[in-house]
Coordinates of C-alpha atoms in Angstrom, one line a residue:
Chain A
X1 CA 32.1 12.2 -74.4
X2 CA 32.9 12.5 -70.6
X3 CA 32.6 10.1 -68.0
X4 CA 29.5 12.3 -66.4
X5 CA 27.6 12.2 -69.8
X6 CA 27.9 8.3 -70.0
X7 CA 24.8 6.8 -68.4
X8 CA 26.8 3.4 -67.1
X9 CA 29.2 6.1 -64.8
X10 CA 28.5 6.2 -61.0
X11 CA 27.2 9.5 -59.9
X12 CA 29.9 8.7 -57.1
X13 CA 33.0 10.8 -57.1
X14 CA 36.6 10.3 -56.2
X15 CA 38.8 13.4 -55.0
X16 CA 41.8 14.2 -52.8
X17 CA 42.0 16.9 -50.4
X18 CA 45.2 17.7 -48.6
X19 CA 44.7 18.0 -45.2
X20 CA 46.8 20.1 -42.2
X21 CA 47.2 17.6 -39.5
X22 CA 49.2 19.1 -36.6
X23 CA 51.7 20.7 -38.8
X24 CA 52.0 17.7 -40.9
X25 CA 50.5 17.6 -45.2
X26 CA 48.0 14.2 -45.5
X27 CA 46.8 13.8 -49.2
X28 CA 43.6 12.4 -47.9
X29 CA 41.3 10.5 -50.3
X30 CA 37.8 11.3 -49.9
X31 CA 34.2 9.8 -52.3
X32 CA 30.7 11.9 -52.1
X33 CA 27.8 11.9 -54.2
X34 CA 24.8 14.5 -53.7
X35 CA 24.1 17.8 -54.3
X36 CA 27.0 20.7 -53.3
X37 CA 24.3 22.8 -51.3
X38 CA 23.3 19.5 -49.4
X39 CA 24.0 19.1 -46.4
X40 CA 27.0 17.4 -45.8
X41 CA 27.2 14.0 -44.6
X42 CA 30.3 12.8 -43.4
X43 CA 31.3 9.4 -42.8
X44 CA 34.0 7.6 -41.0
X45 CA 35.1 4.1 -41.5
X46 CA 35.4 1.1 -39.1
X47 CA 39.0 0.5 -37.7
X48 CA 41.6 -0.9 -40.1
X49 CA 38.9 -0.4 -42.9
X50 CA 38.2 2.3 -45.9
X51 CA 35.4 4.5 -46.8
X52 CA 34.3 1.5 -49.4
X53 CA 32.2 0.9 -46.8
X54 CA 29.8 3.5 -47.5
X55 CA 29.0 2.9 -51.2
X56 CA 25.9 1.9 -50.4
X57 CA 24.9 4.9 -48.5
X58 CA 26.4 7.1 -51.4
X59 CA 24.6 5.5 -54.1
X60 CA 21.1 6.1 -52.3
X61 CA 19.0 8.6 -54.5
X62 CA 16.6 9.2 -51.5
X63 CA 20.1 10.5 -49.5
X64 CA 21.9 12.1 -51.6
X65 CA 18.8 14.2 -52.7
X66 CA 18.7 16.2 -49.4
X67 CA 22.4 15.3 -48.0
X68 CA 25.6 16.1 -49.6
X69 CA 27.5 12.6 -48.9
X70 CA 31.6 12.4 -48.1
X71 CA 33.2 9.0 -47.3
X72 CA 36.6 9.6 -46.4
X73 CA 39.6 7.1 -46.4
X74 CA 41.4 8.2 -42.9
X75 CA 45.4 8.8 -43.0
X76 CA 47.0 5.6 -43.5
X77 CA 44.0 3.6 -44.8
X78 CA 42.5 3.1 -48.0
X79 CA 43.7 5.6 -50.6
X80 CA 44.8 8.0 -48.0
X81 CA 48.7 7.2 -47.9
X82 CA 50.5 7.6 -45.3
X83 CA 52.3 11.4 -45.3
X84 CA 55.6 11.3 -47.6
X85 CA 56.7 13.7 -45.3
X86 CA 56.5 11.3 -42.1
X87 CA 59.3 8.1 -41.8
X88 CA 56.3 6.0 -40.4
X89 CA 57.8 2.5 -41.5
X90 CA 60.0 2.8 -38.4
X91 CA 57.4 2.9 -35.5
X92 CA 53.9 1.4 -35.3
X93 CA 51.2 2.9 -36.5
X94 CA 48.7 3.5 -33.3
X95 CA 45.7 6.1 -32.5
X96 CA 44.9 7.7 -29.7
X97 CA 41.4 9.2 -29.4
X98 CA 42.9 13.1 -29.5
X99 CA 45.1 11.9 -32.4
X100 CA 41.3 10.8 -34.0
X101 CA 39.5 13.4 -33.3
X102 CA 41.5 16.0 -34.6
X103 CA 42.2 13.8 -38.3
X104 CA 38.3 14.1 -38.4
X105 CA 37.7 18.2 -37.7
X106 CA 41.3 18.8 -39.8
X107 CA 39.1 16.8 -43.0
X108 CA 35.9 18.6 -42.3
X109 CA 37.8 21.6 -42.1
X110 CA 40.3 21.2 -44.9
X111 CA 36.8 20.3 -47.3
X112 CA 35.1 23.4 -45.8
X113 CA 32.1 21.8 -44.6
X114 CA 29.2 24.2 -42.9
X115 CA 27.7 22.8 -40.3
X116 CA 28.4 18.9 -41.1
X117 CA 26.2 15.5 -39.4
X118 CA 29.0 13.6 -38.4
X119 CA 28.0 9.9 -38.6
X120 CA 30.8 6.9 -38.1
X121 CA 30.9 3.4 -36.9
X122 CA 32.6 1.3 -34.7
X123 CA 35.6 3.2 -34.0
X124 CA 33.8 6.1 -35.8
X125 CA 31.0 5.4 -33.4
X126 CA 33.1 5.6 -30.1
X127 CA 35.0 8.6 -30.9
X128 CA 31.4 10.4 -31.4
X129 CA 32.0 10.8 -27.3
X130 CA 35.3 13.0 -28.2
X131 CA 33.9 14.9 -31.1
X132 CA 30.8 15.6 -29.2
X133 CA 32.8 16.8 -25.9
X134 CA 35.6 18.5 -27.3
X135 CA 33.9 19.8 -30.8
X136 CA 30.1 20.3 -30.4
X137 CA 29.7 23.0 -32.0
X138 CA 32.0 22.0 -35.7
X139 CA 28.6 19.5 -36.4
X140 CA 24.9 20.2 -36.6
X141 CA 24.7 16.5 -35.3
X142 CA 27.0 13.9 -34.6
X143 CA 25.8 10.1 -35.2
X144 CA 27.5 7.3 -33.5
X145 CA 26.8 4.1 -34.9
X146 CA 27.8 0.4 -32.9
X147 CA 29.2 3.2 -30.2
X148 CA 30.5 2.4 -26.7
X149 CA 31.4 4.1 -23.8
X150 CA 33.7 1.6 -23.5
X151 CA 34.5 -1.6 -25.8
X152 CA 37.7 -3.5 -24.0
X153 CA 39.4 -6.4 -25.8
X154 CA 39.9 -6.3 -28.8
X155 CA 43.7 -4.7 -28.8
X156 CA 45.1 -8.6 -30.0
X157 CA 48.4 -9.0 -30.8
X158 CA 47.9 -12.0 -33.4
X159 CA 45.6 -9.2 -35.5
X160 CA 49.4 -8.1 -36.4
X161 CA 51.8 -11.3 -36.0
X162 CA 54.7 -12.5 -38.4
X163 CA 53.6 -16.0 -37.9
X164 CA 49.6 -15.1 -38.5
X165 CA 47.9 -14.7 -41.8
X166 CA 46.8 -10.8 -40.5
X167 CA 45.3 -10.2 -44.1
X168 CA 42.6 -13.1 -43.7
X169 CA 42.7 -13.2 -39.5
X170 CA 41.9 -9.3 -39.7
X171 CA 39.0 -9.7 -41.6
X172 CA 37.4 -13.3 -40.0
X173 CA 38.0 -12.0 -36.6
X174 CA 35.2 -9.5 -37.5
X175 CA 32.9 -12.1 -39.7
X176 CA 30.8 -12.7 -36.6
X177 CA 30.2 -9.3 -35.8
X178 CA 27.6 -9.3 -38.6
X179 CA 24.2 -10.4 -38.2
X180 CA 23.2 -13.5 -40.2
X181 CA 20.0 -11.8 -41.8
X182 CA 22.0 -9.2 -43.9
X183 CA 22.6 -11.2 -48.0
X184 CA 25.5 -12.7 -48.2
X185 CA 27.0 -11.2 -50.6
X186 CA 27.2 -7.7 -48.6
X187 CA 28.1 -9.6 -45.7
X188 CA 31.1 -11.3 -47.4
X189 CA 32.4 -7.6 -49.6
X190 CA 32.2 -6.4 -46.0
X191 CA 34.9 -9.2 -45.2
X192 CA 36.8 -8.3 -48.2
X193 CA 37.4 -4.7 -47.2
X194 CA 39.0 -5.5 -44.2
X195 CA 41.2 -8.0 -46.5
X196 CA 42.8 -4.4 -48.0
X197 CA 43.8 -2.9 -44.7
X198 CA 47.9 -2.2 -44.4
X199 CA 50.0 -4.1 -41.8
X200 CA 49.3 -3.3 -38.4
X201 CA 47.1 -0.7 -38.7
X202 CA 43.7 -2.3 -37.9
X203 CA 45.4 -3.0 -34.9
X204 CA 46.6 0.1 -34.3
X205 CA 42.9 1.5 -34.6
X206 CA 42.3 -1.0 -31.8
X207 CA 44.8 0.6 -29.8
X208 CA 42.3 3.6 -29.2
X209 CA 39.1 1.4 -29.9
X210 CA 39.9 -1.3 -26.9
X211 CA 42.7 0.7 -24.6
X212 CA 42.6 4.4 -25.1
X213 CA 38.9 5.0 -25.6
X214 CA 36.9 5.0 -21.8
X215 CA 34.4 7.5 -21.5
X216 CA 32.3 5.7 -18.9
X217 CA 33.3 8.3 -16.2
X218 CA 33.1 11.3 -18.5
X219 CA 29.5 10.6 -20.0
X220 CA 28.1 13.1 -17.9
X221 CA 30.4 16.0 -19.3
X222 CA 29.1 16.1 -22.7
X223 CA 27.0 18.8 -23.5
X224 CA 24.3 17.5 -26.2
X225 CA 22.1 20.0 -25.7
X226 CA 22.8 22.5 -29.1
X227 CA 24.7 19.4 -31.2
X228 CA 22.2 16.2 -31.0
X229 CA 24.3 13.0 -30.1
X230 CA 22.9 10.0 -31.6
X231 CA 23.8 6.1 -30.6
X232 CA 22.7 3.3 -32.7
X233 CA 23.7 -0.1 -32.4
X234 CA 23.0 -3.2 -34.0
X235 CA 21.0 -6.2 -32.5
X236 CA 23.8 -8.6 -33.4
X237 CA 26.9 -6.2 -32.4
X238 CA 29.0 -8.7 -29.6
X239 CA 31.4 -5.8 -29.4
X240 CA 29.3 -2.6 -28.2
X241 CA 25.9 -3.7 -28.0
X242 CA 22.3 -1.8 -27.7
X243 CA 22.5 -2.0 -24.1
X244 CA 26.1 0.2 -24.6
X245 CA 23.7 2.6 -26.7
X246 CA 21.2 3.4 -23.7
X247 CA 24.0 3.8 -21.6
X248 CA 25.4 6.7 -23.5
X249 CA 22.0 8.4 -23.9
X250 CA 21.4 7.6 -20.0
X251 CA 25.0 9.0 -19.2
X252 CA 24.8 12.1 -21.6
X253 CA 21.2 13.0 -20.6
X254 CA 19.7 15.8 -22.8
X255 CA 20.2 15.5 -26.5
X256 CA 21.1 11.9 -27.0
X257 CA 19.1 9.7 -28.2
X258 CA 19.5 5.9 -28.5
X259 CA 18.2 3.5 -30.5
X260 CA 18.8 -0.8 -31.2
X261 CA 18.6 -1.5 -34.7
X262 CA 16.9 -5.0 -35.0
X263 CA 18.5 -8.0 -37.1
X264 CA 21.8 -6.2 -38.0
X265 CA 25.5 -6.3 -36.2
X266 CA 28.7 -4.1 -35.8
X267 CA 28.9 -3.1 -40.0
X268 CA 25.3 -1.8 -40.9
X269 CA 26.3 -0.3 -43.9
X270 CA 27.6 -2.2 -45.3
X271 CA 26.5 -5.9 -44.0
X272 CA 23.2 -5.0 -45.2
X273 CA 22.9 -2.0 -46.9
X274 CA 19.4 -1.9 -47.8
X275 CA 18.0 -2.1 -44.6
X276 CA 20.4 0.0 -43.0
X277 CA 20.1 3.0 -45.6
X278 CA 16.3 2.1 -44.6
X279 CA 16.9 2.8 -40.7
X280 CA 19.3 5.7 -41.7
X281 CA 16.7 7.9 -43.0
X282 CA 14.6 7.8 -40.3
X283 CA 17.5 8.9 -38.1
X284 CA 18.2 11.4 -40.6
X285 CA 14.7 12.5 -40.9
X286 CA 15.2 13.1 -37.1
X287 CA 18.3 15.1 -37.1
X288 CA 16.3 17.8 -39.8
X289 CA 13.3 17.9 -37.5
X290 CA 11.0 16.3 -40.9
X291 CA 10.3 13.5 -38.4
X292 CA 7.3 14.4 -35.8
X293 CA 7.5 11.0 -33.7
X294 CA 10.7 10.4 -31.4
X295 CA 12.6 7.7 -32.9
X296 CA 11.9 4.7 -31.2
X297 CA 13.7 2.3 -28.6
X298 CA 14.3 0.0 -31.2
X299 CA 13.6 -0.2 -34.8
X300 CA 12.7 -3.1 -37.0
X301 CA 12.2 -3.7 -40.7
X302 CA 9.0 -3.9 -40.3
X303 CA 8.9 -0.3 -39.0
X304 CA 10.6 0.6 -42.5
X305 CA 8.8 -1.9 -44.7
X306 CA 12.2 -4.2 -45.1
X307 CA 11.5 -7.8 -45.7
X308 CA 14.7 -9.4 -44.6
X309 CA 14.1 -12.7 -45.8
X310 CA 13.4 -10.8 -49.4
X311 CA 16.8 -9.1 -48.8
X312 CA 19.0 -12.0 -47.7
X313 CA 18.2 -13.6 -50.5
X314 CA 19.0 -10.4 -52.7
X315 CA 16.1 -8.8 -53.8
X316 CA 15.8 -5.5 -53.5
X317 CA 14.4 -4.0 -50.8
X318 CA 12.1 -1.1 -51.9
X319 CA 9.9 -3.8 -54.0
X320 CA 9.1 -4.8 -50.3
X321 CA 5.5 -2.9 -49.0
Chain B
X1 CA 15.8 -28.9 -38.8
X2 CA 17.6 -32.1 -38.7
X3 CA 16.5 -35.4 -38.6
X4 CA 19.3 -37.2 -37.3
X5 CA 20.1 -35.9 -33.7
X6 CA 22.4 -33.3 -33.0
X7 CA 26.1 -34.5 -32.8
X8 CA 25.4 -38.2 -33.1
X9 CA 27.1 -41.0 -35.1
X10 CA 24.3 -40.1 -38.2
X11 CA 25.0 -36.4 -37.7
X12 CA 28.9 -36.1 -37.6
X13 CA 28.8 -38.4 -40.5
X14 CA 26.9 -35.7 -42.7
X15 CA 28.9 -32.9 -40.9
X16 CA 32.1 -34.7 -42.4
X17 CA 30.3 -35.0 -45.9
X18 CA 29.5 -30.9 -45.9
X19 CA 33.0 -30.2 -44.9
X20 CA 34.6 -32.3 -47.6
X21 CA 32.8 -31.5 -50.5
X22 CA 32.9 -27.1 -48.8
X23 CA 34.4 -25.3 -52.2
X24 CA 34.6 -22.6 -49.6
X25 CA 37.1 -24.8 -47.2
X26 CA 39.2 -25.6 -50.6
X27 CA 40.0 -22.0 -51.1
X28 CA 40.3 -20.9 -47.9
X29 CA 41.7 -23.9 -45.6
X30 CA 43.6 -25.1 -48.9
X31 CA 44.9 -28.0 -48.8
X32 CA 46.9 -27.0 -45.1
X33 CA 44.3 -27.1 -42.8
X34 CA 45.9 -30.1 -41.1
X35 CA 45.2 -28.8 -37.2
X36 CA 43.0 -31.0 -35.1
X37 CA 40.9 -29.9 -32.7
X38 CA 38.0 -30.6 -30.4
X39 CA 34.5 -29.8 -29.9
X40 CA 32.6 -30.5 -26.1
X41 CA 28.8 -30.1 -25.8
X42 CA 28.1 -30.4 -22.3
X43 CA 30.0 -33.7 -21.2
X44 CA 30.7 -35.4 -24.6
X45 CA 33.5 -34.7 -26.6
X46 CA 34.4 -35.2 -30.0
X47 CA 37.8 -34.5 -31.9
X48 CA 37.9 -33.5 -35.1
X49 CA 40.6 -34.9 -37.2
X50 CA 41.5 -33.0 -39.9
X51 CA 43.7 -33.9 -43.0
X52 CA 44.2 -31.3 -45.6
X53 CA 41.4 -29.1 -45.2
X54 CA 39.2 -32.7 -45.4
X55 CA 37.6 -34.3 -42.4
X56 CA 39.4 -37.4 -41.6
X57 CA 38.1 -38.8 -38.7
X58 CA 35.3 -37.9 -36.4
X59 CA 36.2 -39.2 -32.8
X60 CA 34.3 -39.6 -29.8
X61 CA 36.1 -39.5 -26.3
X62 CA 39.5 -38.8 -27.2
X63 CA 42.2 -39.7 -24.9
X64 CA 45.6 -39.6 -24.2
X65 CA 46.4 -41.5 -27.5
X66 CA 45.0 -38.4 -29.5
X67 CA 46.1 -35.3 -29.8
X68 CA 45.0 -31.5 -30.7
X69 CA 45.8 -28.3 -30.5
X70 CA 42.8 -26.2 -29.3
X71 CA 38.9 -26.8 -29.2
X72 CA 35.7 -24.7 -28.3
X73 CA 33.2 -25.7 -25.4
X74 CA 30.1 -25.1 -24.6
X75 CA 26.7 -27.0 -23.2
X76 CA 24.1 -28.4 -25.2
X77 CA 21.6 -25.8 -25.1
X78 CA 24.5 -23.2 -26.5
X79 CA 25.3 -25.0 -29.3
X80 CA 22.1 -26.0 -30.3
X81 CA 21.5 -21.8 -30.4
X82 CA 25.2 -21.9 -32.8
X83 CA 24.1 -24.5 -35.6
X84 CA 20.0 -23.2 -35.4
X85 CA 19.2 -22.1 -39.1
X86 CA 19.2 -18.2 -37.7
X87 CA 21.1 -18.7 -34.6
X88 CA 20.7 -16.0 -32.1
X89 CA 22.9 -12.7 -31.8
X90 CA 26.3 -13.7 -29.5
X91 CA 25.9 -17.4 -30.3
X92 CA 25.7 -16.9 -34.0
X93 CA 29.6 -17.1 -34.4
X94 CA 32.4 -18.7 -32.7
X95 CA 34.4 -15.3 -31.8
X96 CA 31.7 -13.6 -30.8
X97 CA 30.3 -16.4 -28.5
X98 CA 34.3 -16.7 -26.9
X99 CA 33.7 -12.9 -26.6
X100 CA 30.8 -12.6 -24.6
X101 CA 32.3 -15.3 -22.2
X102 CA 36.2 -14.3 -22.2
X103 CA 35.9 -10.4 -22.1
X104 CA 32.1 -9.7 -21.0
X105 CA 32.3 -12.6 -18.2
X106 CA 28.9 -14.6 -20.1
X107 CA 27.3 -17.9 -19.3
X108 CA 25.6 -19.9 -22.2
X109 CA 28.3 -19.2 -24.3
X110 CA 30.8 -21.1 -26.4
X111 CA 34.5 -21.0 -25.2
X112 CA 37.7 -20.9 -26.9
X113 CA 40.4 -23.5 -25.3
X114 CA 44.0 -24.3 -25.8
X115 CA 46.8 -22.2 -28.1
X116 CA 45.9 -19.0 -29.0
X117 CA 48.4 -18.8 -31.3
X118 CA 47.4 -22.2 -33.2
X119 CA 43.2 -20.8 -33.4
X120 CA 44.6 -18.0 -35.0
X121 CA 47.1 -19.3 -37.7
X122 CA 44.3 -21.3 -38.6
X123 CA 41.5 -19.2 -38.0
X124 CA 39.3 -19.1 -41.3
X125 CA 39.5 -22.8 -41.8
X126 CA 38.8 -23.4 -38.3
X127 CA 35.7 -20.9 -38.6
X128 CA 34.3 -22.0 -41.2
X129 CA 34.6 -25.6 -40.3
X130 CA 32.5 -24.5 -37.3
X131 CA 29.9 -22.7 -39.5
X132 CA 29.3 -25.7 -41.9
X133 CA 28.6 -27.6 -38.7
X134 CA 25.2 -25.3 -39.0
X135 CA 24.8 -26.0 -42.8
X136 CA 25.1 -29.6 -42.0
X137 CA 22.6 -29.4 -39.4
X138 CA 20.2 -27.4 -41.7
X139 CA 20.6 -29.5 -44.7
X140 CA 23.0 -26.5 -46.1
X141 CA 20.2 -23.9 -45.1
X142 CA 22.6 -22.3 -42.5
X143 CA 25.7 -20.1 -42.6

């Protein structure tokens, strides 16, 4: 018997794809779930993370109906090795935004993607600015969750230090960027992702996170108009905040929207899954046109029939009215 | 919500009794977490003396006879918002409160002091001992 025939098997899948990046062959490692006429979904991961941060959004029957999920593991984390081709152990690893941007069009190009949503988070978030002013039209939409114009200090030198435990320091550092309402579980396997992440590179993500990344000046540039920009940032996000949301949509002007996500921080996928996959298809339902109301200023689980306490304390969520 | 006022005698003596019997702080603080530090709410301060991830010693006004190597500040008000059994976004965590005041130039914020270097060798420990100061508060409702 195969492993699709068995019912206990995750409809989830793991592949590789080799990717073309500037002349150089990344074996890039890659998870989706959905149907192969969906449309695609892809997903970027937080800095110094991996794409098990999406499991939750792959393993959503009400997603991966419609979308065509892919959760990829960026060059250099998660299962996406560095290049064999490359001697990166001599210098540090460290991103700039045109280095990012071009990893993410080189995936969705290398996997043949028509007409992909975009969505990524935190770093993924940010560099929606790029993608949407240097690539509109690759993506039918591009989603920045917890995105900033601008998110300044957070490139820390003790985040990679010989006399630091980084592997426990890299993850902690970001416990309090989580809002207390997601279960704890979630909150804690969040944690523990960030405990896998290589030496130095979580702080090399920083590097174009905290330093490289400013796009306060060049809001005004991007052209939203044909590719919808979206920013949506948690309540409880210390780092790029719903305020930093507005202020995109204000600086970009047509075509962004922006939108707080109430009692949830800087990891809404996987901090509290339910009620973000909950928020996500609203957004979703936007980007497709099946939604007749604008999304609103901010959204709350009440607007989605979430009852946090119920989900805190790990029941599930769609019990909830 | 507490009984016992927040940081007296009665409270800091419960606040020791959740940190020593943590099985969190065993695994994570191990038995290393031997770094002192201090915590001010508005103008008192108490120094936290710990002893292999356990609690020692509670002290009030600490002077030049103790010693410690970083602590977190804040006034009342703030930290009343850190140890409440949902605590508000920014004050809900000690990074995230240092944050707001170090990077985004905040009032009503808790603030990181002393050696960098020393609050992050020890930074889980340290965290966590803060977050049990909400559990303890809560009668192990919080964190």
């Amino acid at each position: 018997m195969s492993a699709e025939e068995i019912e206990a098997v995750d409809e989830v899948t793991g592949r590789y794809v080799t990717v073309d990046i500037g002349g150089v062959e990344h074996r890039v490692y890659f998870e989706e779930n959905g149907p192969e006429d969906g449309i695609p979904l892809l997903c970027q991961h937080t800095a110094g993370c991996n794409n098990q941060e999406w499991r939750e959004v792959l393993r959503d029957e009400e997603i991966t109906d419609e979308f065509r999920v892919i959760a990829y593991d960026l060059p250099y984390h998660g299962k996406s090795a560095p290049p064999t081709s490359q001697e990166w152990w001599e210098e540090d690893y460290s991103m700039t935004g045109e280095e990012f941007a071009e990893r993410i069009v080189a995936i969705a190009d290398a996997l043949e993607l028509e007409d992909p949503i975009y969505m990524g988070c935190s770093m993924g978030g940010n560099v929606s600015l790029e993608l949407a002013d240097w690539y509109p039209e690759r993506f039918r939409a591009i989603i920045g969750l917890e995105a900033g114009a601008h998110s300044p200090g957070f490139y820390i030198d003790w985040l990679d230090h010989p006399e630091v435990n980084t592997t426990e320091v890299n993850a902690y550092s970001c416990w309090g960027l989580m809002a207390p309402q997601g279960p704890e579980h979630a909150r804690r396997e969040t944690m523990y992702h960030y405990e896998q992440g290589a030496n130095g590179v979580f702080k090399g993500d920083l590097y174009y996170y905290s330093v490289d990344h400013d796009y306060r000046d060049k809001l005004s540039g991007i052209d939203a108009s044909e590719t919808p920009l979206y920013a949506i940032n948690g309540e409880y996000d210390y780092l790029t905040t719903p305020e930093d949301a507005r202020d995109i949509a204000e600086g970009v002007g047509e075509g962004a929207t922006a939108m707080e996500m109430a009692d949830i921080g800087h990891f809404p996928m996987s901090e509290n899954p339910t009620l973000f996959n909950a928020y996500l298809k609203e957004i979703l339902a936007d980007v497709t046109g099946e939604r007749d109301e604008a999304l609103p200023d901010t959204i709350t689980p009440e607007d989605v029939g979430v009852e946090v306490e119920k989900v805190k304390a790990g029941a599930v969520s769609e019990e909830a009215d | 919500m507490s009984t016992t006022e927040f940081a007296s005698h009665g409270w800091w003596e419960r606040y020791k009794e959740t940190v020593n019997e943590d099985p969190e702080m065993e695994v994570r603080g191990h038995d290393k977490f031997d770094t002192n530090f201090y915590i001010e709410i508005g103008d008192e301060r108490f120094l936290i003396e710990m002893d292999g991830g356990k609690v020692e010693e509670v002290v009030p006004n600490p002077a030049l006879n103790n010693r410690w190597e970083f602590g977190v500040e804040g006034d009342r008000e703030t930290w009343e918002e850190f140890v409440a059994e949902t605590p508000p976004a920014f004050n809900h965590e000690i990074i995230a409160s240092n944050y707001r005041a170090a990077v985004r130039n905040e009032e009503n914020r808790l603030e990181l002091t002393g050696d960098n270097k020393k609050i992050f060798q020890n930074l889980r420990a340290f965290q966590r001992a803060l977050d049990l100061m909400r559990e303890a508060h809560n009668d192990g409702g919080g964190s």
